[in-house]
Amino acid sequence: MSTLERARSRLKAHPLALDAAIASGALVCMVVGSFVDPHGEADVIRGIRSPDLLSLVLMTVGAAALVFRRSVPKTVLAITGTVALVECVTGDPRAPVAMAAVVALYTVASTTDRPTTWRIGLLTMTVLTGAAMLAGPLPWYAQENLAIFAWTGIGATAGDAVRSRRTVVRAMRERAERAERTREEEARRRVAEERLRIARDLHDVVAHHIALVNVQAGVAAHVMDKRPDQAKEALAHVREASRSALNELRATVGLLRQSGDPEAPTEPAPGLSRLDELAGTFRSAGLPVQVARADQGTAVPAAVDLAAYRIIQEALTNVQKHAGPEARAEVSVVRVGPNIEVTVLDDGSGDDATVEVGGGHGLLGMRERVTALRGTLTTGPRYGGGFRVHAILPVKTRTAATGETA
């Protein structure tokens, strides 16, 4: 940092010292200017004159008032305007006392709004110029009178320009800070959404396959002694469910890998094309599942396809866990206008009503998936027993529509 920059920083940190320096500079300029005779009349040497005592006192008072121009700008303008008015009426030849009033007017204009600047600026210009023309010792058309009018106008205009520039710079800085905060908030929101999405996938995968493993393990333990062949079959289902769970977990956790990782999985996300396979895993676990589809030939976005699959998977898992051993399930996927309607029904008489009452992560995950796609989800007990899950998913999501438009 250069010496000039250090000095400037020090003065900004101590505004009163800066104002004192400005006041001293203004006093020096006024005193030096008071020795110059614009008309060439001289006491000793042509062009040199001596200011009278009253002018020196007025200059000193005006300069001293400038020290407090930041704290009480309008009061300082009133004081400097008064001493300038006295000099305009009594000074002959006139000393540049009005310089202090010009600096004070600049300060007022730079710290207030434009209407106030216009009012105060016009008032100062009118009073000083009018007093100099009408009550001063010089003719009304003297160049000193016109100089007062010009310099007060310049002071007000310069102060208003500085204030406008500060306002623009402040607005630009605020917009930049607001944009930075918006970017940070958007980044945090995307991270939170990604975490929720991965948590939903992990929950769906783990809950589904662990439920199947639990059922098949119970069957194997029950028939191990009397029917070892059936126990082996149940253990084979346990092994298959475990392998499927590991594969899906590997695919889901692989999303956390970097995009350039050669070991990242390339297996596509599950969708409605694997619905029969999904229903088969539940049938092998002892849950009768009927599947009815009326959506053949419907091309749906990947997000809708995955959401429909996960909703059916979680609903059937809840039937397996809560509907009781005699429950049966029905799954239907139907294209209705611009939407895909997914319905899962069961006729269980177990404790599946607690799924709706207690909540849990399964139904919450369903609602989050459907809400993210701007669809609707309805869940609740059926009249006469059982449970119903009904989801309406738009075939064209906002992302897909944007891609087609592009």
Coordinates of C-alpha atoms in Angstrom, one line a residue:
M1 CA 0.0 0.0 0.0
S2 CA 1.4 3.4 -1.0
T3 CA 1.9 6.3 1.3
L4 CA -1.0 8.2 -0.3
E5 CA -3.4 5.2 0.2
R6 CA -2.3 4.8 3.8
A7 CA -3.0 8.5 4.4
R8 CA -6.4 8.3 2.7
S9 CA -7.4 5.3 4.8
R10 CA -6.2 7.1 8.0
L11 CA -8.3 10.2 7.1
K12 CA -11.4 8.0 6.3
A13 CA -11.0 6.4 9.7
H14 CA -11.0 9.9 11.4
P15 CA -13.6 12.0 9.5
L16 CA -13.2 14.9 12.0
A17 CA -9.5 15.2 11.2
L18 CA -10.4 15.2 7.4
D19 CA -12.9 17.9 7.9
A20 CA -10.4 19.9 9.9
A21 CA -7.9 19.6 7.0
I22 CA -10.6 20.7 4.5
A23 CA -11.5 23.7 6.7
S24 CA -7.8 24.7 7.0
G25 CA -7.4 24.4 3.2
A26 CA -10.5 26.5 2.6
L27 CA -9.2 29.1 5.1
V28 CA -5.9 29.3 3.3
C29 CA -7.6 29.7 -0.1
M30 CA -9.9 32.4 1.2
V31 CA -7.1 34.4 2.8
V32 CA -4.9 34.2 -0.3
G33 CA -7.8 35.1 -2.5
S34 CA -8.6 38.1 -0.3
F35 CA -5.2 39.7 -1.3
V36 CA -6.0 39.6 -4.9
D37 CA -7.7 42.8 -6.4
P38 CA -9.7 41.8 -9.4
H39 CA -10.0 45.5 -10.5
G40 CA -6.3 46.2 -10.3
E41 CA -6.6 48.7 -7.4
A42 CA -3.6 48.4 -5.1
D43 CA -2.3 49.8 -1.9
V44 CA 1.4 49.0 -2.5
I45 CA 1.8 47.0 -5.7
R46 CA -0.7 46.9 -8.6
G47 CA -3.0 43.8 -8.2
I48 CA -2.3 43.4 -4.5
R49 CA -4.7 44.5 -1.7
S50 CA -5.0 44.1 2.0
P51 CA -8.3 42.6 3.5
D52 CA -9.9 44.4 6.3
L53 CA -10.3 43.0 9.8
L54 CA -14.0 42.1 9.5
S55 CA -13.3 40.0 6.4
L56 CA -10.6 38.1 8.2
V57 CA -12.9 37.4 11.1
L58 CA -15.7 36.2 8.8
M59 CA -13.4 34.0 6.9
T60 CA -12.1 32.5 10.2
V61 CA -15.6 31.9 11.5
G62 CA -16.7 30.3 8.2
A63 CA -13.7 28.0 8.1
A64 CA -14.1 27.0 11.7
A65 CA -17.8 26.0 11.0
L66 CA -16.6 23.6 8.2
V67 CA -15.0 21.4 10.8
F68 CA -18.5 20.2 11.8
R69 CA -20.0 20.0 8.3
R70 CA -20.6 16.2 8.5
S71 CA -22.4 16.1 11.9
V72 CA -24.6 19.2 11.4
P73 CA -24.5 20.1 7.7
K74 CA -27.5 22.4 7.6
T75 CA -26.4 24.3 10.7
V76 CA -23.0 24.7 9.2
L77 CA -24.6 26.0 5.9
A78 CA -26.6 28.5 7.9
I79 CA -23.5 29.8 9.7
T80 CA -21.4 30.0 6.5
G81 CA -24.3 31.5 4.6
T82 CA -24.7 34.2 7.2
V83 CA -21.0 35.2 7.2
A84 CA -21.1 35.2 3.4
L85 CA -24.2 37.4 3.4
V86 CA -22.5 39.9 5.8
E87 CA -19.4 40.0 3.5
C88 CA -21.6 40.5 0.4
V89 CA -23.3 43.5 2.1
T90 CA -20.2 45.1 3.8
G91 CA -17.2 44.0 1.8
D92 CA -15.6 46.6 -0.4
P93 CA -13.5 45.2 -1.9
R94 CA -15.1 41.9 -1.3
A95 CA -13.2 38.9 0.2
P96 CA -14.1 35.3 -1.0
V97 CA -15.9 34.4 2.2
A98 CA -18.6 32.7 0.1
M99 CA -16.2 29.8 -0.5
A100 CA -17.1 28.4 2.9
A101 CA -20.8 28.6 2.0
V102 CA -20.1 26.8 -1.2
V103 CA -18.4 23.9 0.6
A104 CA -21.2 23.7 3.2
L105 CA -23.8 23.7 0.4
Y106 CA -21.9 20.9 -1.4
T107 CA -22.0 18.9 1.9
V108 CA -25.8 19.4 2.3
A109 CA -26.4 18.4 -1.3
S110 CA -24.3 15.2 -1.0
T111 CA -26.0 14.0 2.2
T112 CA -29.7 14.7 1.5
D113 CA -32.2 14.0 -1.2
R114 CA -32.7 15.8 -4.5
P115 CA -35.8 17.8 -3.6
T116 CA -34.2 19.1 -0.4
T117 CA -31.0 20.0 -2.5
W118 CA -33.1 21.9 -4.9
R119 CA -34.9 23.9 -2.2
I120 CA -31.8 24.7 -0.1
G121 CA -29.6 25.3 -3.2
L122 CA -32.1 27.8 -4.8
L123 CA -32.6 29.5 -1.4
T124 CA -28.9 30.0 -0.9
M125 CA -28.3 31.2 -4.4
T126 CA -31.2 33.6 -4.3
V127 CA -30.4 35.1 -0.9
L128 CA -26.6 35.5 -1.4
T129 CA -26.9 36.8 -5.0
G130 CA -29.9 39.0 -4.3
A131 CA -28.2 40.6 -1.2
A132 CA -25.0 41.2 -3.2
M133 CA -26.9 42.8 -6.1
L134 CA -29.3 44.9 -4.1
A135 CA -27.5 45.8 -0.9
G136 CA -23.9 45.4 -1.7
P137 CA -21.5 48.3 -2.5
L138 CA -20.8 46.9 -6.0
P139 CA -23.0 47.5 -9.0
W140 CA -25.6 44.7 -9.5
Y141 CA -24.0 43.6 -12.7
A142 CA -20.5 43.2 -11.2
Q143 CA -18.7 40.0 -12.0
E144 CA -18.3 39.2 -8.2
N145 CA -22.1 39.0 -7.9
L146 CA -22.4 36.7 -10.9
A147 CA -19.5 34.6 -9.4
I148 CA -21.5 34.1 -6.2
F149 CA -24.5 32.8 -8.3
A150 CA -22.3 30.5 -10.3
W151 CA -20.2 29.0 -7.5
T152 CA -23.3 28.3 -5.3
G153 CA -24.9 26.6 -8.2
I154 CA -21.8 24.5 -8.9
G155 CA -21.6 23.5 -5.2
A156 CA -25.2 22.3 -5.2
T157 CA -24.8 20.4 -8.5
A158 CA -21.6 18.7 -7.6
G159 CA -23.0 17.6 -4.2
D160 CA -26.1 16.2 -5.9
A161 CA -23.9 14.3 -8.5
V162 CA -21.8 12.8 -5.7
R163 CA -24.9 11.7 -3.8
S164 CA -26.4 10.1 -7.0
R165 CA -23.1 8.3 -7.6
R166 CA -23.0 7.0 -4.1
T167 CA -26.6 5.8 -4.4
V168 CA -25.8 3.9 -7.6
V169 CA -22.7 2.3 -6.2
R170 CA -24.6 1.3 -3.1
A171 CA -27.4 -0.2 -5.1
M172 CA -24.9 -2.1 -7.3
R173 CA -23.1 -3.4 -4.2
E174 CA -26.4 -4.5 -2.6
R175 CA -27.5 -6.3 -5.8
A176 CA -24.2 -8.1 -5.9
E177 CA -24.5 -9.1 -2.3
R178 CA -28.1 -10.2 -2.8
A179 CA -27.1 -12.2 -5.9
E180 CA -24.3 -13.9 -3.9
R181 CA -26.7 -14.7 -1.1
T182 CA -29.1 -16.1 -3.7
R183 CA -26.5 -18.3 -5.3
E184 CA -25.4 -19.6 -1.9
E185 CA -29.0 -20.3 -0.9
E186 CA -29.7 -22.0 -4.2
A187 CA -26.6 -24.2 -3.7
R188 CA -27.7 -25.1 -0.2
R189 CA -31.2 -25.9 -1.5
R190 CA -29.8 -28.1 -4.2
V191 CA -27.6 -30.0 -1.8
A192 CA -30.5 -30.5 0.6
E193 CA -32.7 -31.8 -2.3
E194 CA -30.0 -34.2 -3.4
R195 CA -29.6 -35.5 0.1
L196 CA -33.3 -36.0 0.4
R197 CA -33.4 -37.8 -2.9
I198 CA -30.6 -40.2 -2.0
A199 CA -32.2 -40.8 1.4
R200 CA -35.5 -41.7 -0.3
D201 CA -33.8 -44.1 -2.7
L202 CA -31.8 -45.7 0.1
H203 CA -34.9 -46.1 2.3
D204 CA -37.0 -47.6 -0.6
V205 CA -34.3 -50.1 -1.5
V206 CA -33.4 -51.1 2.0
A207 CA -37.0 -51.3 3.3
H208 CA -38.2 -53.4 0.4
H209 CA -35.5 -55.9 0.3
I210 CA -35.0 -56.2 4.1
A211 CA -38.8 -56.8 4.4
L212 CA -38.5 -59.7 1.9
V213 CA -35.4 -61.1 3.6
N214 CA -37.3 -61.0 6.9
V215 CA -40.3 -62.8 5.6
Q216 CA -38.2 -65.5 3.8
A217 CA -35.9 -66.0 6.8
G218 CA -39.0 -66.5 9.0
V219 CA -40.3 -69.1 6.6
A220 CA -37.0 -70.9 6.5
A221 CA -36.7 -71.0 10.3
H222 CA -40.3 -72.3 10.6
V223 CA -39.9 -75.2 8.1
M224 CA -36.3 -76.0 8.6
D225 CA -36.8 -79.2 10.5
K226 CA -40.0 -80.6 8.9
R227 CA -39.6 -79.4 5.2
P228 CA -36.0 -78.8 4.5
D229 CA -36.7 -78.4 0.7
Q230 CA -39.0 -75.5 1.3
A231 CA -36.5 -74.0 3.7
K232 CA -33.8 -74.2 1.0
E233 CA -36.1 -72.5 -1.4
A234 CA -36.8 -69.7 1.2
L235 CA -33.1 -69.3 1.7
A236 CA -32.6 -69.0 -2.0
H237 CA -35.1 -66.2 -2.1
V238 CA -33.2 -64.6 0.8
R239 CA -30.0 -64.8 -1.2
E240 CA -31.7 -63.4 -4.3
A241 CA -33.2 -60.5 -2.3
S242 CA -29.9 -59.8 -0.7
R243 CA -28.1 -59.7 -4.0
S244 CA -30.8 -57.4 -5.5
A245 CA -30.5 -55.1 -2.5
L246 CA -26.7 -54.9 -2.8
N247 CA -27.0 -54.2 -6.6
E248 CA -29.5 -51.4 -6.0
L249 CA -27.5 -50.0 -3.1
R250 CA -24.4 -50.0 -5.3
A251 CA -26.2 -48.1 -8.0
T252 CA -27.6 -45.6 -5.6
V253 CA -24.5 -45.0 -3.6
G254 CA -22.6 -44.7 -6.9
L255 CA -24.4 -41.4 -7.5
L256 CA -22.1 -40.0 -4.9
R257 CA -19.0 -40.8 -7.0
Q258 CA -17.4 -38.2 -9.1
S259 CA -18.5 -38.0 -12.7
G260 CA -15.1 -39.1 -14.0
D261 CA -14.8 -42.2 -11.7
P262 CA -14.4 -45.2 -13.9
E263 CA -15.9 -47.4 -11.2
A264 CA -19.2 -45.5 -11.2
P265 CA -22.1 -47.8 -12.0
T266 CA -23.8 -47.5 -15.3
E267 CA -27.0 -49.5 -14.6
P268 CA -30.1 -47.5 -15.4
A269 CA -32.5 -46.6 -12.6
P270 CA -35.5 -48.9 -12.2
G271 CA -38.8 -48.0 -13.8
L272 CA -42.2 -49.4 -14.7
S273 CA -40.6 -51.8 -17.2
R274 CA -39.5 -53.8 -14.2
L275 CA -42.9 -53.8 -12.5
D276 CA -43.6 -57.5 -13.2
E277 CA -40.2 -58.4 -11.8
L278 CA -41.0 -56.3 -8.7
A279 CA -44.4 -58.0 -8.3
G280 CA -42.7 -61.4 -8.7
T281 CA -40.4 -60.8 -5.7
F282 CA -43.4 -60.1 -3.5
R283 CA -45.2 -63.2 -4.8
S284 CA -42.2 -65.3 -3.9
A285 CA -42.4 -63.9 -0.4
G286 CA -46.0 -65.1 -0.1
L287 CA -47.9 -61.9 -1.0
P288 CA -50.4 -62.4 -3.9
V289 CA -50.0 -59.4 -6.2
Q290 CA -52.2 -58.7 -9.2
V291 CA -50.9 -56.1 -11.8
A292 CA -53.2 -54.3 -14.3
R293 CA -51.7 -51.9 -16.8
A294 CA -53.4 -49.6 -19.3
D295 CA -50.4 -47.4 -20.1
Q296 CA -48.8 -49.4 -22.9
G297 CA -47.0 -47.2 -25.4
T298 CA -46.8 -44.2 -23.0
A299 CA -43.3 -42.7 -22.9
V300 CA -42.7 -41.0 -19.6
P301 CA -39.8 -39.0 -18.3
A302 CA -37.2 -40.9 -16.3
A303 CA -38.1 -39.0 -13.1
V304 CA -41.8 -40.0 -13.4
D305 CA -40.8 -43.6 -14.3
L306 CA -38.6 -43.9 -11.2
A307 CA -41.2 -42.2 -8.9
A308 CA -44.0 -44.6 -10.1
Y309 CA -41.7 -47.6 -9.5
R310 CA -40.6 -46.5 -6.0
I311 CA -44.2 -45.6 -5.0
I312 CA -45.4 -49.1 -5.9
Q313 CA -42.4 -50.7 -4.3
E314 CA -42.9 -48.8 -1.0
A315 CA -46.7 -49.4 -1.0
L316 CA -46.2 -53.2 -1.5
T317 CA -43.5 -53.2 1.2
N318 CA -46.0 -51.6 3.6
V319 CA -48.6 -54.3 2.6
Q320 CA -46.1 -57.0 3.3
K321 CA -45.1 -55.5 6.7
H322 CA -48.5 -54.3 8.0
A323 CA -51.5 -55.8 6.2
G324 CA -51.3 -59.3 7.7
P325 CA -50.6 -62.8 6.4
E326 CA -53.8 -63.2 4.4
A327 CA -53.6 -59.9 2.6
R328 CA -53.7 -59.5 -1.2
A329 CA -52.6 -56.6 -3.2
E330 CA -53.7 -55.0 -6.5
V331 CA -51.5 -52.7 -8.6
S332 CA -52.9 -50.6 -11.5
V333 CA -51.0 -48.2 -13.8
V334 CA -53.4 -46.2 -16.0
R335 CA -52.8 -43.4 -18.5
V336 CA -55.6 -40.8 -17.9
G337 CA -55.2 -37.7 -20.1
P338 CA -51.9 -36.0 -19.4
N339 CA -51.3 -38.0 -16.3
I340 CA -50.2 -41.5 -15.2
E341 CA -52.3 -42.8 -12.3
V342 CA -50.7 -45.4 -10.0
T343 CA -52.9 -47.2 -7.5
V344 CA -52.0 -49.8 -4.9
L345 CA -54.8 -51.5 -3.0
D346 CA -54.8 -54.2 -0.3
D347 CA -57.6 -56.0 1.6
G348 CA -55.5 -56.7 4.7
S349 CA -56.9 -56.7 8.2
G350 CA -53.7 -56.1 10.0
D351 CA -52.2 -52.9 11.4
D352 CA -51.6 -51.1 8.1
A353 CA -53.8 -48.2 9.3
T354 CA -50.8 -47.3 11.5
V355 CA -48.9 -46.5 8.4
E356 CA -51.0 -43.5 7.8
V357 CA -51.3 -42.5 11.5
G358 CA -47.6 -43.0 12.4
G359 CA -46.3 -41.7 9.1
G360 CA -42.7 -42.9 8.9
H361 CA -40.3 -42.3 6.1
G362 CA -42.1 -44.4 3.5
L363 CA -45.2 -42.2 3.0
L364 CA -43.1 -39.1 3.5
G365 CA -40.8 -40.2 0.7
M366 CA -43.8 -40.9 -1.5
R367 CA -45.1 -37.4 -0.9
E368 CA -41.8 -35.8 -1.5
R369 CA -41.4 -37.6 -4.9
V370 CA -44.9 -36.7 -6.0
T371 CA -44.6 -33.1 -4.9
A372 CA -41.3 -32.7 -6.7
L373 CA -43.1 -33.8 -9.9
R374 CA -46.1 -31.5 -9.2
G375 CA -48.4 -34.4 -8.8
T376 CA -50.9 -35.5 -6.1
L377 CA -50.8 -38.3 -3.6
T378 CA -53.7 -39.8 -1.7
T379 CA -53.3 -42.4 1.0
G380 CA -55.6 -43.8 3.6
P381 CA -57.6 -46.8 4.9
R382 CA -60.3 -48.3 2.6
Y383 CA -63.9 -48.7 3.6
G384 CA -64.3 -52.3 4.8
G385 CA -60.7 -52.8 5.5
G386 CA -57.3 -52.5 3.8
F387 CA -55.3 -49.6 2.6
R388 CA -55.2 -47.5 -0.6
V389 CA -52.3 -45.5 -2.2
H390 CA -53.2 -43.4 -5.2
A391 CA -50.7 -41.2 -7.0
I392 CA -51.3 -38.9 -10.0
L393 CA -48.1 -38.1 -11.9
P394 CA -47.9 -35.8 -14.9
V395 CA -46.5 -37.4 -18.0
K396 CA -44.7 -34.2 -19.0
T397 CA -42.8 -32.7 -16.2
R398 CA -41.5 -29.2 -16.2
T399 CA -38.0 -30.4 -17.1
A400 CA -39.1 -32.6 -19.9
A401 CA -41.3 -29.8 -21.4
T402 CA -38.4 -27.4 -21.3
G403 CA -36.2 -29.9 -23.1
E404 CA -38.8 -30.4 -25.8
T405 CA -39.2 -26.7 -26.3
A406 CA -35.4 -26.2 -26.6

